mmCIF file with all atom_site columns, C-alpha atoms in Angstrom:
data_model
loop_
_atom_site.group_PDB
_atom_site.id
_atom_site.type_symbol
_atom_site.label_atom_id
_atom_site.label_alt_id
_atom_site.label_comp_id
_atom_site.label_asym_id
_atom_site.label_entity_id
_atom_site.label_seq_id
_atom_site.pdbx_PDB_ins_code
_atom_site.Cartn_x
_atom_site.Cartn_y
_atom_site.Cartn_z
_atom_site.occupancy
_atom_site.B_iso_or_equiv
_atom_site.pdbx_formal_charge
_atom_site.auth_seq_id
_atom_site.auth_comp_id
_atom_site.auth_asym_id
_atom_site.auth_atom_id
_atom_site.pdbx_PDB_model_num
ATOM 1   C CA . UNK A 1 1   ? 94.159  81.073  82.114  1.00 0.00 ? 1   UNK A CA 1
ATOM 2   C CA . UNK A 1 2   ? 94.326  83.155  78.950  1.00 0.00 ? 2   UNK A CA 1
ATOM 3   C CA . UNK A 1 3   ? 96.270  81.482  76.125  1.00 0.00 ? 3   UNK A CA 1
ATOM 4   C CA . UNK A 1 4   ? 97.262  83.627  73.208  1.00 0.00 ? 4   UNK A CA 1
ATOM 5   C CA . UNK A 1 5   ? 97.303  82.221  69.710  1.00 0.00 ? 5   UNK A CA 1
ATOM 6   C CA . UNK A 1 6   ? 98.437  85.291  67.738  1.00 0.00 ? 6   UNK A CA 1
ATOM 7   C CA . UNK A 1 7   ? 101.907 85.725  66.274  1.00 0.00 ? 7   UNK A CA 1
ATOM 8   C CA . UNK A 1 8   ? 102.880 88.678  68.468  1.00 0.00 ? 8   UNK A CA 1
ATOM 9   C CA . UNK A 1 9   ? 104.888 88.367  71.664  1.00 0.00 ? 9   UNK A CA 1
ATOM 10  C CA . UNK A 1 10  ? 103.488 87.799  75.136  1.00 0.00 ? 10  UNK A CA 1
ATOM 11  C CA . UNK A 1 11  ? 104.889 89.335  78.320  1.00 0.00 ? 11  UNK A CA 1
ATOM 12  C CA . UNK A 1 12  ? 104.612 88.057  81.879  1.00 0.00 ? 12  UNK A CA 1
ATOM 13  C CA . UNK A 1 13  ? 105.567 90.333  84.774  1.00 0.00 ? 13  UNK A CA 1
ATOM 14  C CA . UNK A 1 14  ? 106.138 88.975  88.271  1.00 0.00 ? 14  UNK A CA 1
ATOM 15  C CA . UNK A 1 15  ? 106.236 91.914  90.694  1.00 0.00 ? 15  UNK A CA 1
ATOM 16  C CA . UNK A 1 16  ? 106.342 92.828  94.350  1.00 0.00 ? 16  UNK A CA 1
ATOM 17  C CA . UNK A 1 17  ? 107.673 95.934  96.102  1.00 0.00 ? 17  UNK A CA 1
ATOM 18  C CA . UNK A 1 18  ? 111.268 94.641  95.922  1.00 0.00 ? 18  UNK A CA 1
ATOM 19  C CA . UNK A 1 19  ? 111.637 93.433  92.344  1.00 0.00 ? 19  UNK A CA 1
ATOM 20  C CA . UNK A 1 20  ? 110.018 92.926  88.967  1.00 0.00 ? 20  UNK A CA 1
ATOM 21  C CA . UNK A 1 21  ? 110.894 90.055  86.657  1.00 0.00 ? 21  UNK A CA 1
ATOM 22  C CA . UNK A 1 22  ? 109.771 90.664  83.093  1.00 0.00 ? 22  UNK A CA 1
ATOM 23  C CA . UNK A 1 23  ? 109.645 87.549  80.915  1.00 0.00 ? 23  UNK A CA 1
ATOM 24  C CA . UNK A 1 24  ? 108.834 87.988  77.243  1.00 0.00 ? 24  UNK A CA 1
ATOM 25  C CA . UNK A 1 25  ? 108.103 85.176  74.804  1.00 0.00 ? 25  UNK A CA 1
ATOM 26  C CA . UNK A 1 26  ? 108.588 85.753  71.072  1.00 0.00 ? 26  UNK A CA 1
ATOM 27  C CA . UNK A 1 27  ? 109.842 82.352  69.771  1.00 0.00 ? 27  UNK A CA 1
ATOM 28  C CA . UNK A 1 28  ? 112.195 82.269  72.789  1.00 0.00 ? 28  UNK A CA 1
ATOM 29  C CA . UNK A 1 29  ? 112.248 83.747  76.275  1.00 0.00 ? 29  UNK A CA 1
ATOM 30  C CA . UNK A 1 30  ? 113.998 86.909  77.341  1.00 0.00 ? 30  UNK A CA 1
ATOM 31  C CA . UNK A 1 31  ? 114.199 87.720  81.037  1.00 0.00 ? 31  UNK A CA 1
ATOM 32  C CA . UNK A 1 32  ? 114.829 91.110  82.599  1.00 0.00 ? 32  UNK A CA 1
ATOM 33  C CA . UNK A 1 33  ? 115.024 91.898  86.304  1.00 0.00 ? 33  UNK A CA 1
ATOM 34  C CA . UNK A 1 34  ? 114.390 95.344  87.754  1.00 0.00 ? 34  UNK A CA 1
ATOM 35  C CA . UNK A 1 35  ? 115.269 95.913  91.403  1.00 0.00 ? 35  UNK A CA 1
ATOM 36  C CA . UNK A 1 36  ? 113.212 98.381  93.370  1.00 0.00 ? 36  UNK A CA 1
ATOM 37  C CA . UNK A 1 37  ? 114.493 101.053 95.724  1.00 0.00 ? 37  UNK A CA 1
ATOM 38  C CA . UNK A 1 38  ? 111.121 101.283 97.498  1.00 0.00 ? 38  UNK A CA 1
ATOM 39  C CA . UNK A 1 39  ? 111.831 101.463 101.223 1.00 0.00 ? 39  UNK A CA 1
ATOM 40  C CA . UNK A 1 40  ? 110.071 98.999  103.484 1.00 0.00 ? 40  UNK A CA 1
ATOM 41  C CA . UNK A 1 41  ? 107.383 100.075 105.880 1.00 0.00 ? 41  UNK A CA 1
ATOM 42  C CA . UNK A 1 42  ? 108.701 100.842 109.343 1.00 0.00 ? 42  UNK A CA 1
ATOM 43  C CA . UNK A 1 43  ? 106.573 100.916 112.438 1.00 0.00 ? 43  UNK A CA 1
ATOM 44  C CA . UNK A 1 44  ? 108.129 102.591 115.435 1.00 0.00 ? 44  UNK A CA 1
ATOM 45  C CA . UNK A 1 45  ? 105.358 101.569 117.809 1.00 0.00 ? 45  UNK A CA 1
ATOM 46  C CA . UNK A 1 46  ? 103.353 98.416  118.293 1.00 0.00 ? 46  UNK A CA 1
ATOM 47  C CA . UNK A 1 47  ? 100.226 100.131 116.966 1.00 0.00 ? 47  UNK A CA 1
ATOM 48  C CA . UNK A 1 48  ? 98.833  99.358  113.559 1.00 0.00 ? 48  UNK A CA 1
ATOM 49  C CA . UNK A 1 49  ? 99.375  102.271 111.207 1.00 0.00 ? 49  UNK A CA 1
ATOM 50  C CA . UNK A 1 50  ? 95.673  102.647 110.362 1.00 0.00 ? 50  UNK A CA 1
ATOM 51  C CA . UNK A 1 51  ? 94.289  102.226 113.884 1.00 0.00 ? 51  UNK A CA 1
ATOM 52  C CA . UNK A 1 52  ? 91.661  105.000 114.205 1.00 0.00 ? 52  UNK A CA 1
ATOM 53  C CA . UNK A 1 53  ? 92.243  105.194 117.953 1.00 0.00 ? 53  UNK A CA 1
ATOM 54  C CA . UNK A 1 54  ? 95.923  106.060 117.544 1.00 0.00 ? 54  UNK A CA 1
ATOM 55  C CA . UNK A 1 55  ? 96.675  109.628 116.585 1.00 0.00 ? 55  UNK A CA 1
ATOM 56  C CA . UNK A 1 56  ? 99.669  110.139 114.366 1.00 0.00 ? 56  UNK A CA 1
ATOM 57  C CA . UNK A 1 57  ? 101.329 113.482 114.030 1.00 0.00 ? 57  UNK A CA 1
ATOM 58  C CA . UNK A 1 58  ? 102.069 114.766 110.572 1.00 0.00 ? 58  UNK A CA 1
ATOM 59  C CA . UNK A 1 59  ? 105.775 114.296 111.146 1.00 0.00 ? 59  UNK A CA 1
ATOM 60  C CA . UNK A 1 60  ? 108.302 111.701 110.149 1.00 0.00 ? 60  UNK A CA 1
ATOM 61  C CA . UNK A 1 61  ? 105.918 108.777 109.669 1.00 0.00 ? 61  UNK A CA 1
ATOM 62  C CA . UNK A 1 62  ? 103.814 110.698 107.130 1.00 0.00 ? 62  UNK A CA 1
ATOM 63  C CA . UNK A 1 63  ? 106.903 111.969 105.311 1.00 0.00 ? 63  UNK A CA 1
ATOM 64  C CA . UNK A 1 64  ? 108.330 108.441 105.175 1.00 0.00 ? 64  UNK A CA 1
ATOM 65  C CA . UNK A 1 65  ? 105.055 107.074 103.780 1.00 0.00 ? 65  UNK A CA 1
ATOM 66  C CA . UNK A 1 66  ? 104.901 109.850 101.137 1.00 0.00 ? 66  UNK A CA 1
ATOM 67  C CA . UNK A 1 67  ? 108.489 109.066 100.131 1.00 0.00 ? 67  UNK A CA 1
ATOM 68  C CA . UNK A 1 68  ? 107.643 105.357 99.953  1.00 0.00 ? 68  UNK A CA 1
ATOM 69  C CA . UNK A 1 69  ? 104.635 106.041 97.718  1.00 0.00 ? 69  UNK A CA 1
ATOM 70  C CA . UNK A 1 70  ? 106.775 108.242 95.444  1.00 0.00 ? 70  UNK A CA 1
ATOM 71  C CA . UNK A 1 71  ? 109.431 105.507 95.148  1.00 0.00 ? 71  UNK A CA 1
ATOM 72  C CA . UNK A 1 72  ? 106.723 102.937 94.412  1.00 0.00 ? 72  UNK A CA 1
ATOM 73  C CA . UNK A 1 73  ? 105.146 105.170 91.752  1.00 0.00 ? 73  UNK A CA 1
ATOM 74  C CA . UNK A 1 74  ? 108.550 105.628 90.072  1.00 0.00 ? 74  UNK A CA 1
ATOM 75  C CA . UNK A 1 75  ? 109.241 101.874 90.244  1.00 0.00 ? 75  UNK A CA 1
ATOM 76  C CA . UNK A 1 76  ? 105.882 101.049 88.637  1.00 0.00 ? 76  UNK A CA 1
ATOM 77  C CA . UNK A 1 77  ? 106.509 103.599 85.871  1.00 0.00 ? 77  UNK A CA 1
ATOM 78  C CA . UNK A 1 78  ? 109.954 102.096 85.235  1.00 0.00 ? 78  UNK A CA 1
ATOM 79  C CA . UNK A 1 79  ? 108.541 98.566  85.035  1.00 0.00 ? 79  UNK A CA 1
ATOM 80  C CA . UNK A 1 80  ? 105.688 99.664  82.744  1.00 0.00 ? 80  UNK A CA 1
ATOM 81  C CA . UNK A 1 81  ? 108.266 101.337 80.502  1.00 0.00 ? 81  UNK A CA 1
ATOM 82  C CA . UNK A 1 82  ? 109.955 97.965  79.979  1.00 0.00 ? 82  UNK A CA 1
ATOM 83  C CA . UNK A 1 83  ? 106.731 96.227  78.889  1.00 0.00 ? 83  UNK A CA 1
ATOM 84  C CA . UNK A 1 84  ? 106.367 96.395  75.094  1.00 0.00 ? 84  UNK A CA 1
ATOM 85  C CA . UNK A 1 85  ? 103.252 98.331  74.043  1.00 0.00 ? 85  UNK A CA 1
ATOM 86  C CA . UNK A 1 86  ? 102.025 95.691  71.574  1.00 0.00 ? 86  UNK A CA 1
ATOM 87  C CA . UNK A 1 87  ? 102.365 92.636  73.827  1.00 0.00 ? 87  UNK A CA 1
ATOM 88  C CA . UNK A 1 88  ? 99.515  91.071  75.732  1.00 0.00 ? 88  UNK A CA 1
ATOM 89  C CA . UNK A 1 89  ? 100.514 91.189  79.387  1.00 0.00 ? 89  UNK A CA 1
ATOM 90  C CA . UNK A 1 90  ? 99.896  89.024  82.422  1.00 0.00 ? 90  UNK A CA 1
ATOM 91  C CA . UNK A 1 91  ? 100.944 90.536  85.746  1.00 0.00 ? 91  UNK A CA 1
ATOM 92  C CA . UNK A 1 92  ? 101.459 88.146  88.650  1.00 0.00 ? 92  UNK A CA 1
ATOM 93  C CA . UNK A 1 93  ? 102.619 88.651  92.206  1.00 0.00 ? 93  UNK A CA 1
ATOM 94  C CA . UNK A 1 94  ? 101.557 88.479  95.812  1.00 0.00 ? 94  UNK A CA 1
ATOM 95  C CA . UNK A 1 95  ? 99.779  91.761  96.486  1.00 0.00 ? 95  UNK A CA 1
ATOM 96  C CA . UNK A 1 96  ? 98.759  95.321  95.833  1.00 0.00 ? 96  UNK A CA 1
ATOM 97  C CA . UNK A 1 97  ? 101.858 96.217  93.795  1.00 0.00 ? 97  UNK A CA 1
ATOM 98  C CA . UNK A 1 98  ? 100.683 93.721  91.162  1.00 0.00 ? 98  UNK A CA 1
ATOM 99  C CA . UNK A 1 99  ? 97.225  95.293  91.169  1.00 0.00 ? 99  UNK A CA 1
ATOM 100 C CA . UNK A 1 100 ? 98.646  98.809  90.830  1.00 0.00 ? 100 UNK A CA 1
ATOM 101 C CA . UNK A 1 101 ? 100.832 97.801  87.867  1.00 0.00 ? 101 UNK A CA 1
ATOM 102 C CA . UNK A 1 102 ? 97.830  96.224  86.146  1.00 0.00 ? 102 UNK A CA 1
ATOM 103 C CA . UNK A 1 103 ? 95.771  99.411  86.694  1.00 0.00 ? 103 UNK A CA 1
ATOM 104 C CA . UNK A 1 104 ? 98.642  101.584 85.435  1.00 0.00 ? 104 UNK A CA 1
ATOM 105 C CA . UNK A 1 105 ? 99.053  99.499  82.267  1.00 0.00 ? 105 UNK A CA 1
ATOM 106 C CA . UNK A 1 106 ? 95.306  99.583  81.559  1.00 0.00 ? 106 UNK A CA 1
ATOM 107 C CA . UNK A 1 107 ? 95.168  103.337 82.178  1.00 0.00 ? 107 UNK A CA 1
ATOM 108 C CA . UNK A 1 108 ? 98.085  104.003 79.818  1.00 0.00 ? 108 UNK A CA 1
ATOM 109 C CA . UNK A 1 109 ? 96.511  101.733 77.188  1.00 0.00 ? 109 UNK A CA 1
ATOM 110 C CA . UNK A 1 110 ? 93.247  103.714 77.354  1.00 0.00 ? 110 UNK A CA 1
ATOM 111 C CA . UNK A 1 111 ? 95.126  106.998 77.198  1.00 0.00 ? 111 UNK A CA 1
ATOM 112 C CA . UNK A 1 112 ? 97.077  105.926 74.090  1.00 0.00 ? 112 UNK A CA 1
ATOM 113 C CA . UNK A 1 113 ? 94.284  103.967 72.388  1.00 0.00 ? 113 UNK A CA 1
ATOM 114 C CA . UNK A 1 114 ? 96.136  100.642 72.653  1.00 0.00 ? 114 UNK A CA 1
ATOM 115 C CA . UNK A 1 115 ? 94.125  97.442  72.375  1.00 0.00 ? 115 UNK A CA 1
ATOM 116 C CA . UNK A 1 116 ? 95.796  94.532  74.128  1.00 0.00 ? 116 UNK A CA 1
ATOM 117 C CA . UNK A 1 117 ? 94.887  92.081  76.827  1.00 0.00 ? 117 UNK A CA 1
ATOM 118 C CA . UNK A 1 118 ? 96.146  92.901  80.327  1.00 0.00 ? 118 UNK A CA 1
ATOM 119 C CA . UNK A 1 119 ? 95.492  90.256  82.976  1.00 0.00 ? 119 UNK A CA 1
ATOM 120 C CA . UNK A 1 120 ? 96.463  89.930  86.605  1.00 0.00 ? 120 UNK A CA 1
ATOM 121 C CA . UNK A 1 121 ? 96.592  87.002  89.006  1.00 0.00 ? 121 UNK A CA 1
ATOM 122 C CA . UNK A 1 122 ? 97.835  86.459  92.511  1.00 0.00 ? 122 UNK A CA 1
ATOM 123 C CA . UNK A 1 123 ? 100.981 84.322  92.711  1.00 0.00 ? 123 UNK A CA 1
ATOM 124 C CA . UNK A 1 124 ? 103.695 83.543  95.200  1.00 0.00 ? 124 UNK A CA 1
ATOM 125 C CA . UNK A 1 125 ? 107.356 83.895  94.252  1.00 0.00 ? 125 UNK A CA 1
ATOM 126 C CA . UNK A 1 126 ? 108.106 81.831  91.133  1.00 0.00 ? 126 UNK A CA 1
ATOM 127 C CA . UNK A 1 127 ? 111.466 80.663  89.829  1.00 0.00 ? 127 UNK A CA 1
ATOM 128 C CA . UNK A 1 128 ? 112.766 81.981  86.535  1.00 0.00 ? 128 UNK A CA 1
ATOM 129 C CA . UNK A 1 129 ? 112.138 78.534  84.987  1.00 0.00 ? 129 UNK A CA 1
ATOM 130 C CA . UNK A 1 130 ? 108.531 78.572  86.198  1.00 0.00 ? 130 UNK A CA 1
ATOM 131 C CA . UNK A 1 131 ? 108.017 82.077  84.796  1.00 0.00 ? 131 UNK A CA 1
ATOM 132 C CA . UNK A 1 132 ? 109.472 81.077  81.412  1.00 0.00 ? 132 UNK A CA 1
ATOM 133 C CA . UNK A 1 133 ? 107.256 77.976  81.265  1.00 0.00 ? 133 UNK A CA 1
ATOM 134 C CA . UNK A 1 134 ? 104.220 80.080  82.208  1.00 0.00 ? 134 UNK A CA 1
ATOM 135 C CA . UNK A 1 135 ? 104.803 82.783  79.577  1.00 0.00 ? 135 UNK A CA 1
ATOM 136 C CA . UNK A 1 136 ? 105.486 80.125  76.956  1.00 0.00 ? 136 UNK A CA 1
ATOM 137 C CA . UNK A 1 137 ? 102.163 78.482  77.796  1.00 0.00 ? 137 UNK A CA 1
ATOM 138 C CA . UNK A 1 138 ? 100.394 81.872  77.681  1.00 0.00 ? 138 UNK A CA 1
ATOM 139 C CA . UNK A 1 139 ? 101.898 82.460  74.232  1.00 0.00 ? 139 UNK A CA 1
ATOM 140 C CA . UNK A 1 140 ? 100.465 79.141  73.038  1.00 0.00 ? 140 UNK A CA 1
ATOM 141 C CA . UNK A 1 141 ? 103.891 77.602  72.530  1.00 0.00 ? 141 UNK A CA 1
ATOM 142 C CA . UNK A 1 142 ? 103.983 75.040  75.326  1.00 0.00 ? 142 UNK A CA 1
ATOM 143 C CA . UNK A 1 143 ? 106.726 72.436  74.900  1.00 0.00 ? 143 UNK A CA 1
ATOM 144 C CA . UNK A 1 144 ? 105.853 68.907  73.898  1.00 0.00 ? 144 UNK A CA 1
ATOM 145 C CA . UNK A 1 145 ? 106.300 66.547  76.812  1.00 0.00 ? 145 UNK A CA 1
ATOM 146 C CA . UNK A 1 146 ? 108.218 63.342  76.377  1.00 0.00 ? 146 UNK A CA 1
ATOM 147 C CA . UNK A 1 147 ? 106.115 60.237  76.748  1.00 0.00 ? 147 UNK A CA 1
ATOM 148 C CA . UNK A 1 148 ? 102.865 62.042  75.893  1.00 0.00 ? 148 UNK A CA 1
ATOM 149 C CA . UNK A 1 149 ? 101.222 60.936  72.677  1.00 0.00 ? 149 UNK A CA 1
ATOM 150 C CA . UNK A 1 150 ? 99.146  63.339  70.679  1.00 0.00 ? 150 UNK A CA 1
#
C-alpha cells in the first residue's frame, strides 16, 4: 500500500458502474457521492453477448450498448472532474470501471503535465467508515489506537 507523507491532500475513490464515493483527506475527511445513470446490461436471450457463434444484428442491442458506453464515459468524466488535480489518488472498486477511471486520470495527467501518484486496487464494497480510515492511512495520518504503546 502506498502511504503518502507530504502535506498535500490524498483522495480515495471507490467506484463501480452505479456509484462513486470520493473521500478526500486534508486534516479531516470529506466524502462526496456521485450516482451514475449508466444503464445495466440487458440480455434478451440466454446467449452470452460475445459468443462468436451467435450472430447479433446491428439493431437495438448494439444501440443500447453504445448508449451504455456513452453514459459510462460521461460518468467517468464527471467523477474525474471531482478529483482535485494536485491530490495523489487511489482508485478502488470491483472491476473494469475502476480500471477505466485510473487510465482516464493518468491520461489527463500526462496531457496536462501533472505529476501525482495514481494507484488502483481491486476492492469489494466498503463502508464510508472503512473508506475514511483507508484514505487517512494513505495520507499518513492513521489514528493512534488505544492500548497500543509506541
